[in-house]
Protein backbone atom coordinates (compact mmCIF):
# COMPACT_ATOMS: atom_id res chain seq x y z
CA UNK A 1 0.00 0.00 0.00
CA UNK A 2 1.31 3.42 -0.94
CA UNK A 3 0.27 5.21 2.26
CA UNK A 4 -0.43 8.85 2.99
CA UNK A 5 2.08 11.45 1.86
CA UNK A 6 1.13 14.21 4.32
CA UNK A 7 -0.29 13.50 7.77
CA UNK A 8 -1.24 15.80 10.61
CA UNK A 9 -1.32 14.28 14.10
CA UNK A 10 -3.37 16.32 16.57
CA UNK A 11 -1.83 15.74 19.99
CA UNK A 12 -3.17 16.88 23.35
CA UNK A 13 0.24 16.00 24.84
CA UNK A 14 -1.23 13.44 27.22
CA UNK A 15 0.51 10.06 27.51
CA UNK A 16 -1.74 8.86 24.65
CA UNK A 17 -0.09 11.12 22.12
CA UNK A 18 2.73 8.67 21.34
CA UNK A 19 0.15 6.05 20.28
CA UNK A 20 -1.22 8.50 17.71
CA UNK A 21 2.18 9.33 16.24
CA UNK A 22 3.03 5.63 16.04
CA UNK A 23 -0.24 4.98 14.16
CA UNK A 24 0.49 7.83 11.76
CA UNK A 25 3.88 6.32 10.99
CA UNK A 26 2.26 2.99 10.15
CA UNK A 27 0.03 4.74 7.60
CA UNK A 28 2.69 6.98 6.11
CA UNK A 29 4.07 6.59 2.61
CA UNK A 30 7.83 6.41 2.10
CA UNK A 31 9.20 9.92 2.66
CA UNK A 32 5.86 11.25 3.95
CA UNK A 33 5.68 14.47 5.92
CA UNK A 34 4.21 14.13 9.41
CA UNK A 35 3.24 17.27 11.31
CA UNK A 36 2.44 17.26 15.03
CA UNK A 37 0.02 19.94 16.19
CA UNK A 38 -0.88 21.08 19.66
CA UNK A 39 -3.39 23.91 20.08
CA UNK A 40 -3.39 25.87 23.30
CA UNK A 41 -6.73 27.39 24.17
CA UNK A 42 -6.76 30.87 25.74
CA UNK A 43 -7.50 30.92 29.45
CA UNK A 44 -9.73 33.39 31.27
CA UNK A 45 -7.85 36.40 32.58
CA UNK A 46 -8.15 35.44 36.23
CA UNK A 47 -8.37 32.13 38.05
CA UNK A 48 -10.04 31.84 41.43
CA UNK A 49 -8.42 29.11 43.50
CA UNK A 50 -9.75 28.06 46.90
CA UNK A 51 -7.10 27.16 49.47
CA UNK A 52 -7.59 26.26 53.17
CA UNK A 53 -7.10 29.87 54.30
CA UNK A 54 -9.46 31.42 51.75
CA UNK A 55 -9.73 32.20 48.05
CA UNK A 56 -6.72 33.46 46.05
CA UNK A 57 -6.48 35.16 42.70
CA UNK A 58 -3.61 34.07 40.50
CA UNK A 59 -2.50 36.11 37.51
CA UNK A 60 -3.32 33.95 34.53
CA UNK A 61 -0.57 35.42 32.38
CA UNK A 62 2.06 33.74 34.55
CA UNK A 63 0.15 30.48 34.78
CA UNK A 64 -0.37 30.46 31.01
CA UNK A 65 3.32 31.21 30.34
CA UNK A 66 4.45 28.36 32.59
CA UNK A 67 1.95 25.97 31.09
CA UNK A 68 3.06 26.96 27.59
CA UNK A 69 6.72 26.29 28.47
CA UNK A 70 5.86 22.89 29.88
CA UNK A 71 3.72 21.91 26.90
CA UNK A 72 6.30 23.12 24.38
CA UNK A 73 8.80 20.88 26.13
CA UNK A 74 6.45 17.92 25.83
CA UNK A 75 5.89 18.60 22.12
CA UNK A 76 9.66 18.76 21.52
CA UNK A 77 10.19 15.51 23.44
CA UNK A 78 7.49 13.78 21.40
CA UNK A 79 9.06 15.04 18.17
CA UNK A 80 12.46 13.80 19.30
CA UNK A 81 11.09 10.38 20.22
CA UNK A 82 9.67 9.88 16.71
CA UNK A 83 12.27 11.76 14.70
CA UNK A 84 9.89 14.58 13.70
CA UNK A 85 12.01 17.68 13.01
CA UNK A 86 11.35 20.94 14.87
CA UNK A 87 10.02 22.54 11.65
CA UNK A 88 7.14 20.03 11.71
CA UNK A 89 6.19 20.64 15.34
CA UNK A 90 3.43 23.26 15.58
CA UNK A 91 2.37 24.95 18.77
CA UNK A 92 -0.74 26.93 17.87
CA UNK A 93 -3.21 29.08 19.77
CA UNK A 94 -6.98 29.05 19.44
CA UNK A 95 -9.83 26.56 19.28
CA UNK A 96 -8.30 23.10 18.60
CA UNK A 97 -10.71 21.83 15.90
CA UNK A 98 -10.67 25.14 14.06
CA UNK A 99 -6.88 25.40 14.05
CA UNK A 100 -6.47 21.75 13.03
CA UNK A 101 -8.82 22.30 10.04
CA UNK A 102 -7.03 25.49 9.05
CA UNK A 103 -3.59 23.90 9.24
CA UNK A 104 -4.72 20.81 7.31
CA UNK A 105 -6.21 22.91 4.52
CA UNK A 106 -3.22 25.22 4.21
CA UNK A 107 -0.74 22.34 4.11
CA UNK A 108 -2.26 19.92 1.61
CA UNK A 109 -2.87 17.35 4.35
CA UNK A 110 -4.19 13.95 3.26
CA UNK A 111 -4.93 12.49 6.70
CA UNK A 112 -5.62 13.85 10.18
CA UNK A 113 -4.98 11.43 13.07
CA UNK A 114 -6.49 12.07 16.48
CA UNK A 115 -7.72 10.19 19.52
CA UNK A 116 -11.25 9.48 20.66
CA UNK A 117 -12.55 8.21 23.95
CA UNK A 118 -15.76 6.97 22.36
CA UNK A 119 -18.09 9.41 24.07
CA UNK A 120 -21.65 8.28 24.36
CA UNK A 121 -25.01 9.82 25.19
CA UNK A 122 -25.02 13.38 26.35
CA UNK A 123 -21.29 13.82 25.76
CA UNK A 124 -21.91 13.20 22.08
CA UNK A 125 -24.36 16.07 22.02
CA UNK A 126 -21.84 18.33 23.70
CA UNK A 127 -19.26 17.33 21.12
CA UNK A 128 -15.57 16.63 21.42
CA UNK A 129 -12.49 17.62 19.51
CA UNK A 130 -12.74 14.40 17.49
CA UNK A 131 -16.35 15.14 16.48
CA UNK A 132 -15.57 18.71 15.59
CA UNK A 133 -12.56 17.78 13.48
CA UNK A 134 -14.43 15.01 11.68
CA UNK A 135 -17.28 17.35 10.71
CA UNK A 136 -15.96 19.76 8.17
CA UNK A 137 -12.61 18.15 7.42
CA UNK A 138 -11.69 18.18 3.75
CA UNK A 139 -9.37 15.16 4.03
CA UNK A 140 -9.49 11.71 5.63
CA UNK A 141 -9.70 11.60 9.43
CA UNK A 142 -8.60 8.67 11.58
CA UNK A 143 -10.05 8.64 15.09
CA UNK A 144 -7.95 6.21 17.12
CA UNK A 145 -9.98 4.65 19.90
CA UNK A 146 -8.16 5.13 23.18
CA UNK A 147 -8.02 2.18 25.54
CA UNK A 148 -10.40 3.13 28.33
CA UNK A 149 -13.14 4.17 25.85
P1 LIG B 1 -10.94 15.14 23.37
O1 LIG B 1 -12.03 15.64 22.50
O2 LIG B 1 -10.43 16.15 24.35
O3 LIG B 1 -11.27 13.79 23.98
O4 LIG B 1 -9.68 14.88 22.43
C1 LIG B 1 -9.73 13.95 21.39
C2 LIG B 1 -8.46 14.07 20.57
O5 LIG B 1 -8.39 15.36 19.97
C3 LIG B 1 -7.16 13.92 21.35
O6 LIG B 1 -6.80 12.56 21.53
C4 LIG B 1 -6.21 14.64 20.43
O7 LIG B 1 -5.87 13.79 19.32
C5 LIG B 1 -7.06 15.79 19.90
N1 LIG B 1 -6.91 17.01 20.74
C6 LIG B 1 -7.60 17.32 21.86
N2 LIG B 1 -7.20 18.51 22.35
C7 LIG B 1 -6.23 18.95 21.52
C8 LIG B 1 -5.40 20.12 21.48
N3 LIG B 1 -5.49 21.06 22.41
N4 LIG B 1 -4.51 20.26 20.47
C9 LIG B 1 -4.43 19.30 19.51
N5 LIG B 1 -5.17 18.18 19.50
C10 LIG B 1 -6.05 18.01 20.48
mmCIF file of N, CA and C in Angstrom, residues 21-103:
data_model
loop_
_atom_site.group_PDB
_atom_site.id
_atom_site.type_symbol
_atom_site.label_atom_id
_atom_site.label_comp_id
_atom_site.label_asym_id
_atom_site.label_seq_id
_atom_site.Cartn_x
_atom_site.Cartn_y
_atom_site.Cartn_z
ATOM 1 N N UNK A 21 1.056 9.110 17.170
ATOM 2 C CA UNK A 21 2.180 9.328 16.242
ATOM 3 C C UNK A 21 2.621 7.980 15.658
ATOM 4 N N UNK A 22 2.639 6.959 16.514
ATOM 5 C CA UNK A 22 3.030 5.628 16.036
ATOM 6 C C UNK A 22 2.052 5.155 14.955
ATOM 7 N N UNK A 23 0.762 5.392 15.150
ATOM 8 C CA UNK A 23 -0.236 4.979 14.163
ATOM 9 C C UNK A 23 -0.046 5.738 12.844
ATOM 10 N N UNK A 24 0.255 7.018 12.964
ATOM 11 C CA UNK A 24 0.491 7.830 11.758
ATOM 12 C C UNK A 24 1.671 7.273 10.969
ATOM 13 N N UNK A 25 2.706 6.857 11.679
ATOM 14 C CA UNK A 25 3.883 6.323 10.987
ATOM 15 C C UNK A 25 3.554 5.044 10.235
ATOM 16 N N UNK A 26 2.663 4.225 10.820
ATOM 17 C CA UNK A 26 2.258 2.986 10.150
ATOM 18 C C UNK A 26 1.547 3.275 8.823
ATOM 19 N N UNK A 27 0.847 4.411 8.775
ATOM 20 C CA UNK A 27 0.025 4.738 7.602
ATOM 21 C C UNK A 27 0.744 5.643 6.603
ATOM 22 N N UNK A 28 1.967 6.021 6.938
ATOM 23 C CA UNK A 28 2.691 6.984 6.105
ATOM 24 C C UNK A 28 3.360 6.323 4.906
ATOM 25 N N UNK A 29 3.336 7.037 3.797
ATOM 26 C CA UNK A 29 4.072 6.591 2.609
ATOM 27 C C UNK A 29 5.565 6.819 2.853
ATOM 28 N N UNK A 30 6.368 6.189 2.051
ATOM 29 C CA UNK A 30 7.829 6.413 2.097
ATOM 30 C C UNK A 30 8.095 7.911 1.901
ATOM 31 N N UNK A 31 8.850 8.508 2.797
ATOM 32 C CA UNK A 31 9.202 9.923 2.660
ATOM 33 C C UNK A 31 8.072 10.886 2.991
ATOM 34 N N UNK A 32 7.021 10.391 3.615
ATOM 35 C CA UNK A 32 5.865 11.248 3.947
ATOM 36 C C UNK A 32 6.258 12.327 4.959
ATOM 37 N N UNK A 33 5.494 13.410 4.931
ATOM 38 C CA UNK A 33 5.684 14.473 5.923
ATOM 39 C C UNK A 33 4.645 14.275 7.019
ATOM 40 N N UNK A 34 5.116 14.239 8.262
ATOM 41 C CA UNK A 34 4.208 14.131 9.409
ATOM 42 C C UNK A 34 4.361 15.397 10.249
ATOM 43 N N UNK A 35 3.243 16.080 10.467
ATOM 44 C CA UNK A 35 3.240 17.274 11.313
ATOM 45 C C UNK A 35 2.540 16.945 12.621
ATOM 46 N N UNK A 36 3.106 17.395 13.719
ATOM 47 C CA UNK A 36 2.440 17.255 15.027
ATOM 48 C C UNK A 36 1.909 18.625 15.431
ATOM 49 N N UNK A 37 0.633 18.663 15.817
ATOM 50 C CA UNK A 37 0.015 19.938 16.187
ATOM 51 C C UNK A 37 -0.549 19.887 17.590
ATOM 52 N N UNK A 38 -0.197 20.878 18.375
ATOM 53 C CA UNK A 38 -0.875 21.081 19.656
ATOM 54 C C UNK A 38 -1.480 22.478 19.622
ATOM 55 N N UNK A 39 -2.724 22.600 20.070
ATOM 56 C CA UNK A 39 -3.389 23.915 20.077
ATOM 57 C C UNK A 39 -3.698 24.299 21.526
ATOM 58 N N UNK A 40 -3.108 25.401 21.944
ATOM 59 C CA UNK A 40 -3.388 25.873 23.304
ATOM 60 C C UNK A 40 -4.573 26.835 23.269
ATOM 61 N N UNK A 41 -5.551 26.528 24.109
ATOM 62 C CA UNK A 41 -6.735 27.393 24.170
ATOM 63 C C UNK A 41 -6.475 28.535 25.140
ATOM 64 N N UNK A 42 -6.974 29.746 24.816
ATOM 65 C CA UNK A 42 -6.762 30.869 25.744
ATOM 66 C C UNK A 42 -7.496 30.639 27.055
ATOM 67 N N UNK A 43 -6.869 31.069 28.131
ATOM 68 C CA UNK A 43 -7.504 30.924 29.445
ATOM 69 C C UNK A 43 -8.217 32.226 29.802
ATOM 70 N N UNK A 44 -9.096 32.159 30.788
ATOM 71 C CA UNK A 44 -9.729 33.385 31.274
ATOM 72 C C UNK A 44 -8.642 34.235 31.937
ATOM 73 N N UNK A 45 -8.913 35.512 32.088
ATOM 74 C CA UNK A 45 -7.854 36.403 32.575
ATOM 75 C C UNK A 45 -7.504 36.166 34.047
ATOM 76 N N UNK A 46 -8.413 35.635 34.806
ATOM 77 C CA UNK A 46 -8.149 35.436 36.229
ATOM 78 C C UNK A 46 -8.680 34.072 36.655
ATOM 79 N N UNK A 47 -7.918 33.429 37.521
ATOM 80 C CA UNK A 47 -8.369 32.134 38.049
ATOM 81 C C UNK A 47 -8.610 32.269 39.541
ATOM 82 N N UNK A 48 -9.751 31.803 40.007
ATOM 83 C CA UNK A 48 -10.037 31.842 41.433
ATOM 84 C C UNK A 48 -9.759 30.465 42.010
ATOM 85 N N UNK A 49 -8.747 30.387 42.877
ATOM 86 C CA UNK A 49 -8.420 29.110 43.497
ATOM 87 C C UNK A 49 -8.816 29.151 44.966
ATOM 88 N N UNK A 50 -9.368 28.083 45.488
ATOM 89 C CA UNK A 50 -9.751 28.056 46.896
ATOM 90 C C UNK A 50 -8.726 27.224 47.654
ATOM 91 N N UNK A 51 -8.086 27.842 48.633
ATOM 92 C CA UNK A 51 -7.105 27.157 49.469
ATOM 93 C C UNK A 51 -7.637 27.166 50.902
ATOM 94 N N UNK A 52 -7.026 26.382 51.820
ATOM 95 C CA UNK A 52 -7.590 26.259 53.172
ATOM 96 C C UNK A 52 -7.799 27.594 53.887
ATOM 97 N N UNK A 53 -6.969 28.596 53.603
ATOM 98 C CA UNK A 53 -7.101 29.875 54.297
ATOM 99 C C UNK A 53 -7.876 30.916 53.483
ATOM 100 N N UNK A 54 -8.610 30.483 52.486
ATOM 101 C CA UNK A 54 -9.462 31.419 51.747
ATOM 102 C C UNK A 54 -9.140 31.432 50.270
ATOM 103 N N UNK A 55 -9.933 32.175 49.500
ATOM 104 C CA UNK A 55 -9.729 32.204 48.047
ATOM 105 C C UNK A 55 -8.516 33.040 47.663
ATOM 106 N N UNK A 56 -7.836 32.653 46.565
ATOM 107 C CA UNK A 56 -6.717 33.455 46.054
ATOM 108 C C UNK A 56 -6.918 33.717 44.564
ATOM 109 N N UNK A 57 -6.446 34.857 44.122
ATOM 110 C CA UNK A 57 -6.483 35.162 42.701
ATOM 111 C C UNK A 57 -5.067 35.012 42.152
ATOM 112 N N UNK A 58 -4.930 34.283 41.087
ATOM 113 C CA UNK A 58 -3.608 34.067 40.496
ATOM 114 C C UNK A 58 -3.615 34.707 39.120
ATOM 115 N N UNK A 59 -2.586 35.495 38.828
ATOM 116 C CA UNK A 59 -2.503 36.110 37.507
ATOM 117 C C UNK A 59 -2.387 35.031 36.446
ATOM 118 N N UNK A 60 -3.309 35.029 35.504
ATOM 119 C CA UNK A 60 -3.317 33.947 34.527
ATOM 120 C C UNK A 60 -2.200 34.064 33.508
ATOM 121 N N UNK A 61 -1.667 35.261 33.333
ATOM 122 C CA UNK A 61 -0.571 35.416 32.375
ATOM 123 C C UNK A 61 0.595 34.522 32.754
ATOM 124 N N UNK A 62 0.922 34.556 34.072
ATOM 125 C CA UNK A 62 2.057 33.741 34.546
ATOM 126 C C UNK A 62 1.757 32.253 34.424
ATOM 127 N N UNK A 63 0.528 31.890 34.827
ATOM 128 C CA UNK A 63 0.147 30.475 34.777
ATOM 129 C C UNK A 63 0.204 29.991 33.331
ATOM 130 N N UNK A 64 -0.323 30.814 32.430
ATOM 131 C CA UNK A 64 -0.373 30.459 31.013
ATOM 132 C C UNK A 64 1.045 30.332 30.437
ATOM 133 N N UNK A 65 1.928 31.258 30.832
ATOM 134 C CA UNK A 65 3.316 31.207 30.344
ATOM 135 C C UNK A 65 3.997 29.922 30.790
ATOM 136 N N UNK A 66 3.802 29.564 32.070
ATOM 137 C CA UNK A 66 4.450 28.356 32.591
ATOM 138 C C UNK A 66 3.905 27.110 31.932
ATOM 139 N N UNK A 67 2.583 27.110 31.741
ATOM 140 C CA UNK A 67 1.952 25.968 31.086
ATOM 141 C C UNK A 67 2.475 25.829 29.656
ATOM 142 N N UNK A 68 2.578 26.972 28.970
ATOM 143 C CA UNK A 68 3.059 26.959 27.589
ATOM 144 C C UNK A 68 4.465 26.371 27.509
ATOM 145 N N UNK A 69 5.344 26.806 28.431
ATOM 146 C CA UNK A 69 6.717 26.286 28.469
ATOM 147 C C UNK A 69 6.726 24.770 28.631
ATOM 148 N N UNK A 70 5.905 24.320 29.580
ATOM 149 C CA UNK A 70 5.864 22.889 29.884
ATOM 150 C C UNK A 70 5.355 22.100 28.675
ATOM 151 N N UNK A 71 4.309 22.619 28.037
ATOM 152 C CA UNK A 71 3.717 21.907 26.899
ATOM 153 C C UNK A 71 4.638 21.931 25.681
ATOM 154 N N UNK A 72 5.321 23.048 25.485
ATOM 155 C CA UNK A 72 6.297 23.122 24.381
ATOM 156 C C UNK A 72 7.380 22.065 24.563
ATOM 157 N N UNK A 73 7.802 21.893 25.817
ATOM 158 C CA UNK A 73 8.805 20.879 26.134
ATOM 159 C C UNK A 73 8.302 19.486 25.794
ATOM 160 N N UNK A 74 7.024 19.236 26.110
ATOM 161 C CA UNK A 74 6.446 17.917 25.826
ATOM 162 C C UNK A 74 6.358 17.685 24.323
ATOM 163 N N UNK A 75 5.994 18.725 23.582
ATOM 164 C CA UNK A 75 5.893 18.598 22.121
ATOM 165 C C UNK A 75 7.269 18.301 21.527
ATOM 166 N N UNK A 76 8.293 18.994 22.014
ATOM 167 C CA UNK A 76 9.664 18.755 21.520
ATOM 168 C C UNK A 76 10.099 17.331 21.826
ATOM 169 N N UNK A 77 9.786 16.863 23.041
ATOM 170 C CA UNK A 77 10.191 15.510 23.439
ATOM 171 C C UNK A 77 9.508 14.469 22.557
ATOM 172 N N UNK A 78 8.237 14.712 22.251
ATOM 173 C CA UNK A 78 7.487 13.784 21.396
ATOM 174 C C UNK A 78 8.103 13.762 19.993
ATOM 175 N N UNK A 79 8.431 14.936 19.484
ATOM 176 C CA UNK A 79 9.063 15.037 18.169
ATOM 177 C C UNK A 79 10.385 14.287 18.150
ATOM 178 N N UNK A 80 11.151 14.461 19.206
ATOM 179 C CA UNK A 80 12.457 13.800 19.295
ATOM 180 C C UNK A 80 12.294 12.277 19.309
ATOM 181 N N UNK A 81 11.320 11.830 20.094
ATOM 182 C CA UNK A 81 11.086 10.376 20.217
ATOM 183 C C UNK A 81 10.797 9.733 18.861
ATOM 184 N N UNK A 82 10.079 10.466 17.996
ATOM 185 C CA UNK A 82 9.670 9.881 16.712
ATOM 186 C C UNK A 82 10.439 10.454 15.518
ATOM 187 N N UNK A 83 11.467 11.215 15.785
ATOM 188 C CA UNK A 83 12.273 11.762 14.698
ATOM 189 C C UNK A 83 11.537 12.776 13.838
ATOM 190 N N UNK A 84 10.585 13.519 14.447
ATOM 191 C CA UNK A 84 9.889 14.581 13.703
ATOM 192 C C UNK A 84 10.682 15.872 13.920
ATOM 193 N N UNK A 85 11.186 16.482 12.832
ATOM 194 C CA UNK A 85 12.012 17.676 13.009
ATOM 195 C C UNK A 85 11.224 18.855 13.584
ATOM 196 N N UNK A 86 11.940 19.748 14.231
ATOM 197 C CA UNK A 86 11.348 20.944 14.874
ATOM 198 C C UNK A 86 10.438 21.716 13.914
ATOM 199 N N UNK A 87 10.818 21.769 12.627
ATOM 200 C CA UNK A 87 10.019 22.538 11.654
ATOM 201 C C UNK A 87 8.644 21.905 11.402
ATOM 202 N N UNK A 88 8.452 20.674 11.869
ATOM 203 C CA UNK A 88 7.139 20.029 11.712
ATOM 204 C C UNK A 88 6.423 19.851 13.047
ATOM 205 N N UNK A 89 6.883 20.602 14.055
ATOM 206 C CA UNK A 89 6.185 20.639 15.343
ATOM 207 C C UNK A 89 5.496 21.992 15.426
ATOM 208 N N UNK A 90 4.190 22.004 15.650
ATOM 209 C CA UNK A 90 3.434 23.256 15.585
ATOM 210 C C UNK A 90 2.678 23.488 16.881
ATOM 211 N N UNK A 91 3.024 24.570 17.525
ATOM 212 C CA UNK A 91 2.365 24.949 18.775
ATOM 213 C C UNK A 91 1.477 26.138 18.422
ATOM 214 N N UNK A 92 0.177 25.895 18.334
ATOM 215 C CA UNK A 92 -0.742 26.929 17.866
ATOM 216 C C UNK A 92 -1.635 27.421 19.005
ATOM 217 N N UNK A 93 -2.284 28.533 18.776
ATOM 218 C CA UNK A 93 -3.211 29.078 19.772
ATOM 219 C C UNK A 93 -4.590 29.201 19.155
ATOM 220 N N UNK A 94 -5.613 28.887 19.940
ATOM 221 C CA UNK A 94 -6.983 29.048 19.442
ATOM 222 C C UNK A 94 -7.860 27.884 19.850
ATOM 223 N N UNK A 95 -8.901 27.666 19.028
ATOM 224 C CA UNK A 95 -9.831 26.559 19.283
ATOM 225 C C UNK A 95 -9.271 25.345 18.535
ATOM 226 N N UNK A 96 -8.995 24.219 19.246
ATOM 227 C CA UNK A 96 -8.304 23.099 18.604
ATOM 228 C C UNK A 96 -8.870 22.675 17.247
ATOM 229 N N UNK A 97 -10.163 22.347 17.170
ATOM 230 C CA UNK A 97 -10.706 21.827 15.902
ATOM 231 C C UNK A 97 -10.541 22.841 14.767
ATOM 232 N N UNK A 98 -10.763 24.097 15.081
ATOM 233 C CA UNK A 98 -10.672 25.143 14.057
ATOM 234 C C UNK A 98 -9.228 25.271 13.531
ATOM 235 N N UNK A 99 -8.292 25.264 14.448
ATOM 236 C CA UNK A 99 -6.880 25.401 14.046
ATOM 237 C C UNK A 99 -6.390 24.163 13.294
ATOM 238 N N UNK A 100 -6.876 22.999 13.713
ATOM 239 C CA UNK A 100 -6.473 21.747 13.032
ATOM 240 C C UNK A 100 -6.994 21.777 11.587
ATOM 241 N N UNK A 101 -8.252 22.178 11.396
ATOM 242 C CA UNK A 101 -8.818 22.302 10.041
ATOM 243 C C UNK A 101 -8.007 23.290 9.213
ATOM 244 N N UNK A 102 -7.735 24.436 9.798
ATOM 245 C CA UNK A 102 -7.031 25.486 9.049
ATOM 246 C C UNK A 102 -5.650 24.988 8.616
ATOM 247 N N UNK A 103 -4.934 24.385 9.561
ATOM 248 C CA UNK A 103 -3.591 23.900 9.236
ATOM 249 C C UNK A 103 -3.658 22.840 8.142
#
